[in-house]
mmCIF file of C-alpha atoms in Angstrom:
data_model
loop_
_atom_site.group_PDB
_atom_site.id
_atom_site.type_symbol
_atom_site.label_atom_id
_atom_site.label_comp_id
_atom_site.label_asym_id
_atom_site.label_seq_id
_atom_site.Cartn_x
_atom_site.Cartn_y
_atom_site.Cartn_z
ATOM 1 C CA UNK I 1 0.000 0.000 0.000
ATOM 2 C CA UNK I 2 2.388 2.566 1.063
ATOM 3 C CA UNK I 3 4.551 1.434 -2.531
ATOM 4 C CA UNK I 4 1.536 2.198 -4.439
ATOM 5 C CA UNK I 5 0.869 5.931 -2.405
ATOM 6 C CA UNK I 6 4.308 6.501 -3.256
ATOM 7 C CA UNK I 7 4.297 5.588 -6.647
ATOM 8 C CA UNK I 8 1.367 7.965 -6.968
ATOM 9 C CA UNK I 9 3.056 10.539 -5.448
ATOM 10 C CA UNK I 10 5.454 11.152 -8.575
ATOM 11 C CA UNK I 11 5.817 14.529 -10.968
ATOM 12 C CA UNK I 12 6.269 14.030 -14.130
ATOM 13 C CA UNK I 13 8.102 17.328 -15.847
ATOM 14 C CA UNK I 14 9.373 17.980 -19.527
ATOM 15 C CA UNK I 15 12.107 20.066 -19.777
ATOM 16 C CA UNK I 16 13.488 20.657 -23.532
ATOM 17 C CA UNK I 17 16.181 23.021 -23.838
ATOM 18 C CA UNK I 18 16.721 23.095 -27.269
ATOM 19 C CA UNK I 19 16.246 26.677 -28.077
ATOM 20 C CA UNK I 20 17.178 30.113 -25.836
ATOM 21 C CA UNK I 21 13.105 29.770 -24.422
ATOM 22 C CA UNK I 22 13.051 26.382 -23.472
ATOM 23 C CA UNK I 23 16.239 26.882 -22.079
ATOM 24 C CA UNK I 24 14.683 29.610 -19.721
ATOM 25 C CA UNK I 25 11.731 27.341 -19.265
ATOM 26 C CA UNK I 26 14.604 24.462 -18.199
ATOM 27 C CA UNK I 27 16.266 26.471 -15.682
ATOM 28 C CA UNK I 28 13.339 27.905 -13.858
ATOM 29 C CA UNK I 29 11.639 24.370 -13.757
ATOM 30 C CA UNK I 30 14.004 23.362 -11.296
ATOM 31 C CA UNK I 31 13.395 25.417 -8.751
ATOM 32 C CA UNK I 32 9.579 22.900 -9.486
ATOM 33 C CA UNK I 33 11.923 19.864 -9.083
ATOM 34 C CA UNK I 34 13.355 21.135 -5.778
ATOM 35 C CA UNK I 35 10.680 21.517 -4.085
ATOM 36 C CA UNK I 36 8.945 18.739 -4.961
ATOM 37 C CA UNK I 37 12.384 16.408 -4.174
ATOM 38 C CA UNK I 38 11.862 18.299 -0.825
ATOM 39 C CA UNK I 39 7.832 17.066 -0.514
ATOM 40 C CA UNK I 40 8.828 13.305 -1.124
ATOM 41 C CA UNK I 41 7.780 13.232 -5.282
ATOM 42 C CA UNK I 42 9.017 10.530 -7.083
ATOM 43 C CA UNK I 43 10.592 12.756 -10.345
ATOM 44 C CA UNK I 44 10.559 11.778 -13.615
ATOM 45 C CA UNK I 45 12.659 14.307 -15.440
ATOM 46 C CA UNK I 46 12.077 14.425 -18.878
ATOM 47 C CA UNK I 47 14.936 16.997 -19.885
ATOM 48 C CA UNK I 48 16.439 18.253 -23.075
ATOM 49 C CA UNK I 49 16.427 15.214 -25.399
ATOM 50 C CA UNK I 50 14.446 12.528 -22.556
ATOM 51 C CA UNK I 51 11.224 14.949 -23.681
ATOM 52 C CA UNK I 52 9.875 12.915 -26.712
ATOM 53 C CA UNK I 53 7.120 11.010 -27.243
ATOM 54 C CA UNK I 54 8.200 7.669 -26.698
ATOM 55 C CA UNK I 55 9.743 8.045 -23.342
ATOM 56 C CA UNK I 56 6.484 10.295 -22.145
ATOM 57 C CA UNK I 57 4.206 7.589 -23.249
ATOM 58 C CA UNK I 58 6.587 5.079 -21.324
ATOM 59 C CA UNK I 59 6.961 6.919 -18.155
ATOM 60 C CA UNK I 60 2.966 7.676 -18.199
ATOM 61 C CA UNK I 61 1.922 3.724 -18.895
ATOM 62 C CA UNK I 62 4.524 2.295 -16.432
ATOM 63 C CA UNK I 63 4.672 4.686 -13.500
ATOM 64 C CA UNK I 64 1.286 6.536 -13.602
ATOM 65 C CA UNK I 65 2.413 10.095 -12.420
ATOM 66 C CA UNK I 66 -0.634 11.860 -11.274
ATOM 67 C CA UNK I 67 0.930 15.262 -11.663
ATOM 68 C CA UNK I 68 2.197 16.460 -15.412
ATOM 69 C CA UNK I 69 4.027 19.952 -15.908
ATOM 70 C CA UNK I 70 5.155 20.169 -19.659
ATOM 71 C CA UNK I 71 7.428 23.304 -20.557
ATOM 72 C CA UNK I 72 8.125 24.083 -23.967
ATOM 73 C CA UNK I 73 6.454 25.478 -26.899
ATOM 74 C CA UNK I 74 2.655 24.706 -28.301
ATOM 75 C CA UNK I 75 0.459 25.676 -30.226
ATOM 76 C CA UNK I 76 -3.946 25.033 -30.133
ATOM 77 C CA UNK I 77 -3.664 21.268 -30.631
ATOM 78 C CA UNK I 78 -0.377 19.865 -29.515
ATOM 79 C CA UNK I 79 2.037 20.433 -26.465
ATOM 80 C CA UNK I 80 5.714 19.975 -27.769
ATOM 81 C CA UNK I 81 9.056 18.668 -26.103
ATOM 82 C CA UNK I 82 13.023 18.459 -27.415
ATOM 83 C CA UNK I 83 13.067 19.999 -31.289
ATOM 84 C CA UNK I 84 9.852 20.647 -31.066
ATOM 85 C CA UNK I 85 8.519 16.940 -31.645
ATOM 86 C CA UNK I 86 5.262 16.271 -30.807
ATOM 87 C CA UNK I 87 4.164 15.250 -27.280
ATOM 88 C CA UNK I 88 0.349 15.647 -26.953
ATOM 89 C CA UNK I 89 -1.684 15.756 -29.450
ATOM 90 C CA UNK I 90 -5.298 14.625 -30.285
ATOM 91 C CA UNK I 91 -4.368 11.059 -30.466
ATOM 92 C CA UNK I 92 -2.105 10.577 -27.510
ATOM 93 C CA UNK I 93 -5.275 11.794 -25.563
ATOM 94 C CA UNK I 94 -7.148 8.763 -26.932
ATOM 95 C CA UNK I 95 -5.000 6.789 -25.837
ATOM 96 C CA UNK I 96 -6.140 7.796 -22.001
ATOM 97 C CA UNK I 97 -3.229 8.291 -20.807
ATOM 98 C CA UNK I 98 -4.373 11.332 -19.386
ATOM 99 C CA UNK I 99 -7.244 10.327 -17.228
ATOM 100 C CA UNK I 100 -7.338 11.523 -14.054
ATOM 101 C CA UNK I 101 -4.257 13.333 -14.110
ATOM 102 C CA UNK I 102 -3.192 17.152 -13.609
ATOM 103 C CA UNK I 103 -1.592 18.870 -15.654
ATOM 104 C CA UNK I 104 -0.402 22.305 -16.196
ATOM 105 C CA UNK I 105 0.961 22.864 -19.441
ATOM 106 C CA UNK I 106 3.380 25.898 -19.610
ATOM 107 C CA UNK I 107 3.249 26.368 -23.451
ATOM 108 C CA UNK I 108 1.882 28.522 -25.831
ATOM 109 C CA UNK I 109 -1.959 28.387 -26.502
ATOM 110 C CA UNK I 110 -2.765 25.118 -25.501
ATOM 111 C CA UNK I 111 -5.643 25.602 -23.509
ATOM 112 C CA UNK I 112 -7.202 26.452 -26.724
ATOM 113 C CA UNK I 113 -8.400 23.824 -28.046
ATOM 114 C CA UNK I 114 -6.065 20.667 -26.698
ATOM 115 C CA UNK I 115 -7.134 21.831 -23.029
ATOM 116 C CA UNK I 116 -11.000 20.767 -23.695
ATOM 117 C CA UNK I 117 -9.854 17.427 -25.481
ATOM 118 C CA UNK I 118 -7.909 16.571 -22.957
ATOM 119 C CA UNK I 119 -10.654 17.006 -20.365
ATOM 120 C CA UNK I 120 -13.452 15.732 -22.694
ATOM 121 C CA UNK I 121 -12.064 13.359 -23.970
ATOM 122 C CA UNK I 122 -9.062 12.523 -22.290
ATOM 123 C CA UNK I 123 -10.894 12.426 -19.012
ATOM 124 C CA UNK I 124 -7.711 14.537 -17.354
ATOM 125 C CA UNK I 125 -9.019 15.903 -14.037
ATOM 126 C CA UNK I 126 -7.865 18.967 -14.695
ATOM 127 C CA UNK I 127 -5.576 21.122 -16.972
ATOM 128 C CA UNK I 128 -4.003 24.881 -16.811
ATOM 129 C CA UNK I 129 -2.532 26.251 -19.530
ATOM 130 C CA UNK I 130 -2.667 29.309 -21.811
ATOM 131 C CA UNK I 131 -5.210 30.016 -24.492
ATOM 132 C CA UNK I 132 -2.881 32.283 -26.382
ATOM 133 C CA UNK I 133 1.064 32.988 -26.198
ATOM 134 C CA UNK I 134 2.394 32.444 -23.292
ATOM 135 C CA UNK I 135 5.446 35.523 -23.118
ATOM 136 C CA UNK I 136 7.965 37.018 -20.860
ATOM 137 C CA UNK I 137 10.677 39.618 -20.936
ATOM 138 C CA UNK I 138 14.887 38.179 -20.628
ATOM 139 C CA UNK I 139 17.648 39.954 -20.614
ATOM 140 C CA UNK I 140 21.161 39.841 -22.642
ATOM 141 C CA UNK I 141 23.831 38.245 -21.155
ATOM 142 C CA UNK I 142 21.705 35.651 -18.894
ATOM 143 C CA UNK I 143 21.578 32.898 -21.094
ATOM 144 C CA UNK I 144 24.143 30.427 -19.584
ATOM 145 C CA UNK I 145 22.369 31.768 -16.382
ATOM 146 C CA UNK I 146 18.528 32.180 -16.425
ATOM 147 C CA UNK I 147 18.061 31.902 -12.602
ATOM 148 C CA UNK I 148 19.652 35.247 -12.518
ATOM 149 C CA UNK I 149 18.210 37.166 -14.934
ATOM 150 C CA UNK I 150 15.464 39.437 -12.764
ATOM 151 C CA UNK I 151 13.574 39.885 -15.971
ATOM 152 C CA UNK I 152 12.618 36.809 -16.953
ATOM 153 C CA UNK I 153 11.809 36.178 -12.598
ATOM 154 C CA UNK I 154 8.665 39.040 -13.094
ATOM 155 C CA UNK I 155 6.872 36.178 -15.222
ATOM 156 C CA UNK I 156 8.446 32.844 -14.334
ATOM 157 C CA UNK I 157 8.344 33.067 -10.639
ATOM 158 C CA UNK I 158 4.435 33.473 -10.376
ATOM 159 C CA UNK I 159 4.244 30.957 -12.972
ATOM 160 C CA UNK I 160 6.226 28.365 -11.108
ATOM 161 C CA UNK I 161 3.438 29.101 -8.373
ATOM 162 C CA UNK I 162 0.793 26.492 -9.703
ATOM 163 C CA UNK I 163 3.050 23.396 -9.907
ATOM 164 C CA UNK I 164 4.346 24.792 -6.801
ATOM 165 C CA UNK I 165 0.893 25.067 -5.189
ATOM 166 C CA UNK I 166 -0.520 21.379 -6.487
ATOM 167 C CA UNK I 167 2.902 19.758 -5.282
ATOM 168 C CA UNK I 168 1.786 21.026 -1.968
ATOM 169 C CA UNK I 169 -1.732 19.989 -2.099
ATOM 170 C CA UNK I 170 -3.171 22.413 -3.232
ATOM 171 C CA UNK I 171 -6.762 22.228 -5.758
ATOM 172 C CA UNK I 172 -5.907 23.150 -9.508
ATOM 173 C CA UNK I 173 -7.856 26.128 -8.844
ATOM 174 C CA UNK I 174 -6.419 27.314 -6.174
ATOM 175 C CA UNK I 175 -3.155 27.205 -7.596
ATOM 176 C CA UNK I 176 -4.511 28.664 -10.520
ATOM 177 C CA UNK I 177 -5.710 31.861 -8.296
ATOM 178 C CA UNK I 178 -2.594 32.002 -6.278
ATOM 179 C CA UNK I 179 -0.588 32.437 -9.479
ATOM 180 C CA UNK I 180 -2.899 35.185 -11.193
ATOM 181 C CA UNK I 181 -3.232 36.733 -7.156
ATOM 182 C CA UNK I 182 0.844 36.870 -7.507
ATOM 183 C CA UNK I 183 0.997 38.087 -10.876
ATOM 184 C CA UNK I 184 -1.550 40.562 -10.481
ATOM 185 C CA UNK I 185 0.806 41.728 -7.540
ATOM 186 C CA UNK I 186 3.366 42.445 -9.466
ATOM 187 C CA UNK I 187 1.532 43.948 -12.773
ATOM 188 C CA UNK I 188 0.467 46.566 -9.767
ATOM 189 C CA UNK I 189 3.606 46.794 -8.463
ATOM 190 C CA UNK I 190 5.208 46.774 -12.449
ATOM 191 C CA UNK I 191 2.901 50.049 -12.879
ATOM 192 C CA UNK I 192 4.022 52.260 -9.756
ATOM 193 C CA UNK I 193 6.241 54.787 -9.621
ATOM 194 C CA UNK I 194 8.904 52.668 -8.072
ATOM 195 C CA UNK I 195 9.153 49.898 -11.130
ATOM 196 C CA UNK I 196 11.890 49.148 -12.723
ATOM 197 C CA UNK I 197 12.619 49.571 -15.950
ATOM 198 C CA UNK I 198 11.925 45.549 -16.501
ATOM 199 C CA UNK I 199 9.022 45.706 -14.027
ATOM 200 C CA UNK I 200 7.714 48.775 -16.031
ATOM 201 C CA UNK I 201 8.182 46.843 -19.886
ATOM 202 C CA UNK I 202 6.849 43.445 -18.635
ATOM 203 C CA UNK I 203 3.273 45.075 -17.528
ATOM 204 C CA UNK I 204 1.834 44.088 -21.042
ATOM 205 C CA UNK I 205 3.115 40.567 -20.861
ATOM 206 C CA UNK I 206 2.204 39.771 -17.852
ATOM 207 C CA UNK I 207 -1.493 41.298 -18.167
ATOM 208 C CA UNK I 208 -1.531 38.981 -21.081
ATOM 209 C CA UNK I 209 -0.469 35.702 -19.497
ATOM 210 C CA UNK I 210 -2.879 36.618 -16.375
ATOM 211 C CA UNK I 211 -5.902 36.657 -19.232
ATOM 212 C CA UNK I 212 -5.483 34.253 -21.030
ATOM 213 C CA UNK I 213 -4.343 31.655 -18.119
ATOM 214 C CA UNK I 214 -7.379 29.122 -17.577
ATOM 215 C CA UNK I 215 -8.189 26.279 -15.776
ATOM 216 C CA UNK I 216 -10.608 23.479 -17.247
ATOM 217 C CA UNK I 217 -11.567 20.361 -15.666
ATOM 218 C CA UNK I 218 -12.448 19.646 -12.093
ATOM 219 C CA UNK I 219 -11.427 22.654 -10.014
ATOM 220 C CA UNK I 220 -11.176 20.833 -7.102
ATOM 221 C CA UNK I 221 -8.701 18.237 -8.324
ATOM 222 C CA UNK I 222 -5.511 17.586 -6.462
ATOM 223 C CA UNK I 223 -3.223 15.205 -6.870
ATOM 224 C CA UNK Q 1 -14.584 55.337 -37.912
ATOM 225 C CA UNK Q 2 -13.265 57.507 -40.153
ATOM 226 C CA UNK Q 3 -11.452 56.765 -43.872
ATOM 227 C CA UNK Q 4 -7.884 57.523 -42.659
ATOM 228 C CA UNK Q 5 -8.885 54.561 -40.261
ATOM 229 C CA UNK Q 6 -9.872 52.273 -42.367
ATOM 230 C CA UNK Q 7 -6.589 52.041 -44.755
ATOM 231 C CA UNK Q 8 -4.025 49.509 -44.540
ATOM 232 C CA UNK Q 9 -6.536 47.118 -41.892
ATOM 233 C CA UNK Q 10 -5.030 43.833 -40.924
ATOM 234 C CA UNK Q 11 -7.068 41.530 -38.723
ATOM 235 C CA UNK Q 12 -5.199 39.720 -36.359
ATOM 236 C CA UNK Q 13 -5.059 36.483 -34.956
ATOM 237 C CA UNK Q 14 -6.363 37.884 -31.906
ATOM 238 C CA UNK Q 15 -9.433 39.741 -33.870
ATOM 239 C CA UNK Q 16 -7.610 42.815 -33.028
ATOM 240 C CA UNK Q 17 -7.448 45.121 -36.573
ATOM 241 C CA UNK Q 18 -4.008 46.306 -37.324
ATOM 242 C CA UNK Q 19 -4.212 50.355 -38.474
ATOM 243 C CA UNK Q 20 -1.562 52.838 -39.308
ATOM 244 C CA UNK Q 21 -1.895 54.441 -35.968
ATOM 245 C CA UNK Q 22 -1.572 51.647 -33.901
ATOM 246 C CA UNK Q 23 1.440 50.019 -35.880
ATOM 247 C CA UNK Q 24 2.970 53.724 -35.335
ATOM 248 C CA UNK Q 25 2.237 53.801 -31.585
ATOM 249 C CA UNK Q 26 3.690 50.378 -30.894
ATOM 250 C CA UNK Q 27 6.985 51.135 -33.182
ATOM 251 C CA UNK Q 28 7.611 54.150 -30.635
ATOM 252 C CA UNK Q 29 6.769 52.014 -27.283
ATOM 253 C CA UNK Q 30 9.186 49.320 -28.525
ATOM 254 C CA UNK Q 31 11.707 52.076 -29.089
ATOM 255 C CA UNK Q 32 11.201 53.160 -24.955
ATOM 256 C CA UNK Q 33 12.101 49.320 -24.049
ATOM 257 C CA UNK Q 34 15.943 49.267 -23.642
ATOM 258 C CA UNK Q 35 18.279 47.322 -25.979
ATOM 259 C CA UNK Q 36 18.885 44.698 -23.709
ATOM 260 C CA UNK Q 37 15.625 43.281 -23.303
ATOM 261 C CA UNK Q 38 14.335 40.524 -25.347
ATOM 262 C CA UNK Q 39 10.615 39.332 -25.596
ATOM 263 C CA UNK Q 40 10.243 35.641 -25.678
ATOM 264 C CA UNK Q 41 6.645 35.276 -27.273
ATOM 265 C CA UNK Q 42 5.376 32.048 -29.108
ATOM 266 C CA UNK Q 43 8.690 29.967 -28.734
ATOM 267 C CA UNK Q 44 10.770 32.932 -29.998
ATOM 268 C CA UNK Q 45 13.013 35.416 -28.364
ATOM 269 C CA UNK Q 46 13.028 38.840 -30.232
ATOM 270 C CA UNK Q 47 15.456 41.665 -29.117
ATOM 271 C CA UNK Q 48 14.065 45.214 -29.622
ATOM 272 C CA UNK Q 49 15.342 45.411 -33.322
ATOM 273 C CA UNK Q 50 14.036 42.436 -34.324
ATOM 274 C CA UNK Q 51 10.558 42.574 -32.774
ATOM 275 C CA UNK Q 52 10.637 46.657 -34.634
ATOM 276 C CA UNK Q 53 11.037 44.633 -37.811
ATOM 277 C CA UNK Q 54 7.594 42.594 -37.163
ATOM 278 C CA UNK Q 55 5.445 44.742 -36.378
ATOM 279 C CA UNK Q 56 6.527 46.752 -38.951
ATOM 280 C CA UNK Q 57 6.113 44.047 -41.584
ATOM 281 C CA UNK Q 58 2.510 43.344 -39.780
ATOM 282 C CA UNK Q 59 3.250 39.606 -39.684
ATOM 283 C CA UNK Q 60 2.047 37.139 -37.320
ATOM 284 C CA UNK Q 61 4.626 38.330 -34.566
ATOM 285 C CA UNK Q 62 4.530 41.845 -35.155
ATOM 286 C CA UNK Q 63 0.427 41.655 -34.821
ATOM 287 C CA UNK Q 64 0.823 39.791 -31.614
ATOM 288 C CA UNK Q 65 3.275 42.098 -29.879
ATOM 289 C CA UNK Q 66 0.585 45.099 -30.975
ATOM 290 C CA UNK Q 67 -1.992 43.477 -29.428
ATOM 291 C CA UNK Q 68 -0.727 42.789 -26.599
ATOM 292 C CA UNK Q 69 0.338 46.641 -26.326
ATOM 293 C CA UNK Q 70 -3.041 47.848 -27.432
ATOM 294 C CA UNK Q 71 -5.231 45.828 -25.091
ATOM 295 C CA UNK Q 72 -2.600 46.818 -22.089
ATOM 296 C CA UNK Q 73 -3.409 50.506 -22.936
ATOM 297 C CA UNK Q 74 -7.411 49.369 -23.442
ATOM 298 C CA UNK Q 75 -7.460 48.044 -20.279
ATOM 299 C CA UNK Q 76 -5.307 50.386 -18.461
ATOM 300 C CA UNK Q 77 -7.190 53.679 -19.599
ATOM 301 C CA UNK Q 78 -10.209 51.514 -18.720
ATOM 302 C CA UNK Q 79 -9.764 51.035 -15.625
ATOM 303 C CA UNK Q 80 -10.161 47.062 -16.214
ATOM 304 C CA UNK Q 81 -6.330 46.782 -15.171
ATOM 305 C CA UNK Q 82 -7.402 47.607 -11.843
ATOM 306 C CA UNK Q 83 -10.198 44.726 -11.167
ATOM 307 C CA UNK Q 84 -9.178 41.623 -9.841
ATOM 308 C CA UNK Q 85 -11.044 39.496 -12.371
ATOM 309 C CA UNK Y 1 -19.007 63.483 -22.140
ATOM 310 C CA UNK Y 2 -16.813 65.162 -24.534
ATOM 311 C CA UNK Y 3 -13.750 64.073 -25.330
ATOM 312 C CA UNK Y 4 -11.266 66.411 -23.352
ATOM 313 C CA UNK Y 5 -13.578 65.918 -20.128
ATOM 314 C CA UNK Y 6 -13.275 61.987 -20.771
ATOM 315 C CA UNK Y 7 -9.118 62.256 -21.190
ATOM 316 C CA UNK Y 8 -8.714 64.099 -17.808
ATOM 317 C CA UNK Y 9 -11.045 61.159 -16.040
ATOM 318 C CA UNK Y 10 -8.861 58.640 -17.647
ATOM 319 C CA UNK Y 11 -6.070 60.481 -17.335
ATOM 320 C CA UNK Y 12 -6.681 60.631 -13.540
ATOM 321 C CA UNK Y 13 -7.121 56.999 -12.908
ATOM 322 C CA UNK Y 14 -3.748 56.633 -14.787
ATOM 323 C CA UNK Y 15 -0.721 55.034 -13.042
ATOM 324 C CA UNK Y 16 1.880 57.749 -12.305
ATOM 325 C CA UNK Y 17 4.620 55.441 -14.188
ATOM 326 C CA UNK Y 18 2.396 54.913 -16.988
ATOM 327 C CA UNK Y 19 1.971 58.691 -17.660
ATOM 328 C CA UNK Y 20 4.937 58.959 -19.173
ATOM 329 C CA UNK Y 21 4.858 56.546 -21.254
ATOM 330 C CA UNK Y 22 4.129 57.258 -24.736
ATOM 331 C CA UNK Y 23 0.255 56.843 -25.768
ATOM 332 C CA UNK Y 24 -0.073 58.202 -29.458
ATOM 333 C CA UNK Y 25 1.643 59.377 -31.815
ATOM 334 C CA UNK Y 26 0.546 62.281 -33.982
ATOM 335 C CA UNK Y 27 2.561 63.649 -37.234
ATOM 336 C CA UNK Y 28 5.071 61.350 -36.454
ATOM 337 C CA UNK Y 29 6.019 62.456 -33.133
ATOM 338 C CA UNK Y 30 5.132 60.384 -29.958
ATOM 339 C CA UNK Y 31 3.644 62.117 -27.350
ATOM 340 C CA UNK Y 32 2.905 60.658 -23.807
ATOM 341 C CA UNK Y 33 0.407 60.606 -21.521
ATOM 342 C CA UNK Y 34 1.768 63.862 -19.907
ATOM 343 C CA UNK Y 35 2.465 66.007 -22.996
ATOM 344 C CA UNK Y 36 -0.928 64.767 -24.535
ATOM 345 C CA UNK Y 37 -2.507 66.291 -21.162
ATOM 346 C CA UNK Y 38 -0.294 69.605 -21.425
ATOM 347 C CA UNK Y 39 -1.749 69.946 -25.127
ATOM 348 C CA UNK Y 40 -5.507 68.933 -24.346
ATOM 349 C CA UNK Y 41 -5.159 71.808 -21.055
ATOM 350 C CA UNK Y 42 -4.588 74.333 -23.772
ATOM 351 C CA UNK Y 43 -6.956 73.394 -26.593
ATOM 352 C CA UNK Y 44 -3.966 72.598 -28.809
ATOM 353 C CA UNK Y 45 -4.519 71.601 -32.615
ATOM 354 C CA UNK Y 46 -1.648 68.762 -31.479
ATOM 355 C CA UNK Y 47 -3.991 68.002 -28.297
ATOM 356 C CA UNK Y 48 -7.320 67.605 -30.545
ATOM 357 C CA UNK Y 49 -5.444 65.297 -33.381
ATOM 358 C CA UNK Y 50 -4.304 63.524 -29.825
ATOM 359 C CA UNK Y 51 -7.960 62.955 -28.604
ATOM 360 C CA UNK Y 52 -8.804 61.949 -32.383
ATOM 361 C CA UNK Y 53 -6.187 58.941 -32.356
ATOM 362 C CA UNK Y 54 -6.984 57.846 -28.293
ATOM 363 C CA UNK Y 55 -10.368 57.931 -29.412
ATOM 364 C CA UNK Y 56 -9.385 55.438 -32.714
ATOM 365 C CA UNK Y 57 -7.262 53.860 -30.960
ATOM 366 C CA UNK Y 58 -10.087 52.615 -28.371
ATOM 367 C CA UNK Y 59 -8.218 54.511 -25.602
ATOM 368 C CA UNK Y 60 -10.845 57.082 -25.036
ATOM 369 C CA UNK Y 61 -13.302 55.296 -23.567
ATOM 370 C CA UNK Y 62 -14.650 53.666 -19.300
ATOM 371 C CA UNK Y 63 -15.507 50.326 -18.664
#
C-alpha cells in the first residue's frame, strides 16, 4: 500500500532546452523539481532530449504520475518537447493516458483547443494552460544563467506558483488563483512609480499571461 | 470610424485590426524598451530590433506584440487593469 | 461626455509610471500621456489630433 501511495506521489516534468526559451523554461523548472524532491515526489525528469514522445508515453503507462508539468512550446492542438517533436496531441489523448491526471501545461496556446480534449475526452481531471502565447521579458547576457536574470523572474516566478501550489496539495484552482493573485501583484507593483525599468516593460506581458491563463476540468482536483 | 482609419486594416489572430496608428504607436513604445531586453513570445526570443522589424512588416509576430500593447493601454485607460477578475 | 472631459477622467485613474509613457503618436512624433494632457489643457490643434487617435485607438473610452 504505502509502494503504491508513493508511486502515486510522482511529478512528471518535460524540460526541452533546445532553443534560448526552453532553455529559460529548463532552468526555472528546477526550482519545481526542488521543491517537490523536498515534498517526497518521485521525479521523472524528462529533460532536453528525454522529452519525446516515446519516453512520455513510457513513463505515463509504467509509472502513472498523477501530476504532469510540460514546458516548452505549443500551439492550439499539440504540447511539444526536445526539437519541437510532438508530445500531446489529439491522439495521444485517446490513448487515455491522461485520465485523471493534472496537468499544467506551460506552453503557448494550448488551452485552446487541446485543453477541452484533454478534459473531454481525455478524461484529465484537470488542466491549466494558456489560451494564447504564453510571453515574458529576458535579458542579454543571462543565457548560460537564467536563474539570474530578474527579468525573466517578473513572469516565471508566479508561474512556477501552480506546480508549486498542487505539489503542496493544493486544488488546480487554487493554484490557478494564487498564481494570477501573484501576478496581479506584481503587474500593480510593475505600474508604480517605483518599477523598474523591466518591471515597467513586462506590464503588457504579464497582463496577457494573467488573461489568457485558464483552468478546465475539475477545479477541485488535487493530486 | 473615419477613412484615414480604415486604410491599410489587418485583422489579427487575436481579432484585433491592425491600423496605421496603432502600428505607429507600438513602433515608438518598442523604441522606450531598452536594448537589452528581449521578448520571448510564441517559442521565440526577439530583441528590440528584431521585434521593430515585425510589427513593422505586420506579420504574425509583429500583430501579436501590438496586441498585446493595445489591449494593455485598453485596459489600463479603462480602468479594467485595476479589477481583480 | 466630450472628449477632453473623458481624457482628464482617464487620465486621472492613470498610473503615475504609466503617464509617461508614450500613448499616441501624432505627425510622427510620440507624445505621452503627460504632454498629450499639457496639449488637451490648452486646446492645442496637437492636443485635438491627440484625442482623435486615443479615441481610434479605443483609448478614449470607461468600462
Amino acid at each position: 500500500m504505502e509502494k503504491f501511495i508513493r508511486m502515486n506521489k510522482s511529478l512528471l516534468i518535460t524540460r526541452p532546452n533546445h532553443d534560448p526559451t526552453t532553455n529559460y523554461l529548463y532552468y526555472w523548472s528546477k526550482i519545481v523539481i526542488k521543491i517537490a524532491k523536498e515534498k517526497g515526489f518521485a521525479i521523472m525528469d524528462l529533460y532536453g532530449k528525454k522529452a519525446n514522445k516515446d519516453t512520455l508515453e513510457s513513463y505515463i503507462r509504467l509509472r502513472n504520475p498523477k501530476f504532469l508539468f510540460f514546458n516548452g512550446h505549443g500551439s492550439a492542438s499539440i504540447i511539444a518537447g526536445y526539437d519541437d517533436e510532438i508530445l500531446i496531441e489529439d491522439s495521444l489523448v485517446c490513448k487515455s493516458l491522461l485520465c485523471d491526471k493534472t496537468i499544467y501545461s506551460r506552453s503557448c496556446k494550448s488551452a485552446a483547443v487541446l485543453e477541452k480534449i484533454m478534459v473531454t475526452k481525455g478524461k484529465a481531471a484537470a488542466f491549466i494552460g494558456y489560451i494564447k502565447n504564453f510571453g515574458f521579458l529576458t535579458r542579454n547576457g543571462f543565457e548560460t544563467k537564467p536563474l539570474e536574470d530578474t527579468a525573466a523572474r517578473i513572469v516565471l516566478e508566479p508561474s512556477n506558483l501552480i506546480p508549486i501550489a498542487i505539489l503542496k496539495g493544493n486544488t488546480a484552482q487554487e493554484a490557478n488563483d494564487r498564481s494570477k493573485s501573484e501576478m496581479r501583484k506584481i503587474l500593480f507593483k510593475s505600474l508604480s512609480s517605483e518599477a523598474s525599468e523591466e518591471e515597467r516593460h513586462s506590464a503588457p506581458l504579464l497582463l496577457s499571461n494573467i488573461s489568457n491563463q485558464v483552468l478546465l476540468g475539475n477545479p477541485k482536483a488535487t493530486i | 470610424m473615419n477613412n484615414k482609419n480604415k486604410e491599410n486594416r489587418k485583422q489579427t489572430e487575436r481579432g484585433q485590426e491592425i491600423t496605421q496608428e496603432l502600428k505607429q504607436l507600438v513602433v515608438w513604445r518598442l523604441k522606450a524598451i531598452p536594448s537589452d531586453l528581449k521578448i520571448s513570445i510564441g517559442g521565440n526570443q526577439f530583441s528590440q530590433k528584431e521585434a521593430l522589424v515585425h510589427v513593422k512588416n505586420e506579420d504574425e509576430v509583429g500583430n501579436e506584440i501590438a496586441e498585446i500593447q493595445i489591449q494593455f493601454l485598453r485596459d489600463l485607460t479603462s480602468g479594467k487593469i485595476y479589477q481583480n477578475e | 461626455m466630450d472628449k477632453k472631459a473623458l481624457f482628464n477622467r482617464i487620465y486621472a485613474n492613470l498610473p503615475l509610471a504609466s503617464r509617461e509613457e508614450i500613448a499616441v503618436v501624432v505627425d510622427n512624433k510620440p507624445m505621452t500621456w503627460n504632454v498629450i494632457w499639457i496639449e488637451v489643457e490648452n486646446n492645442t490643434e496637437k492636443g485635438k489630433k491627440a484625442l482623435e487617435i486615443l479615441e481610434n485607438l479605443g483609448l478614449l473610452q470607461t468600462k
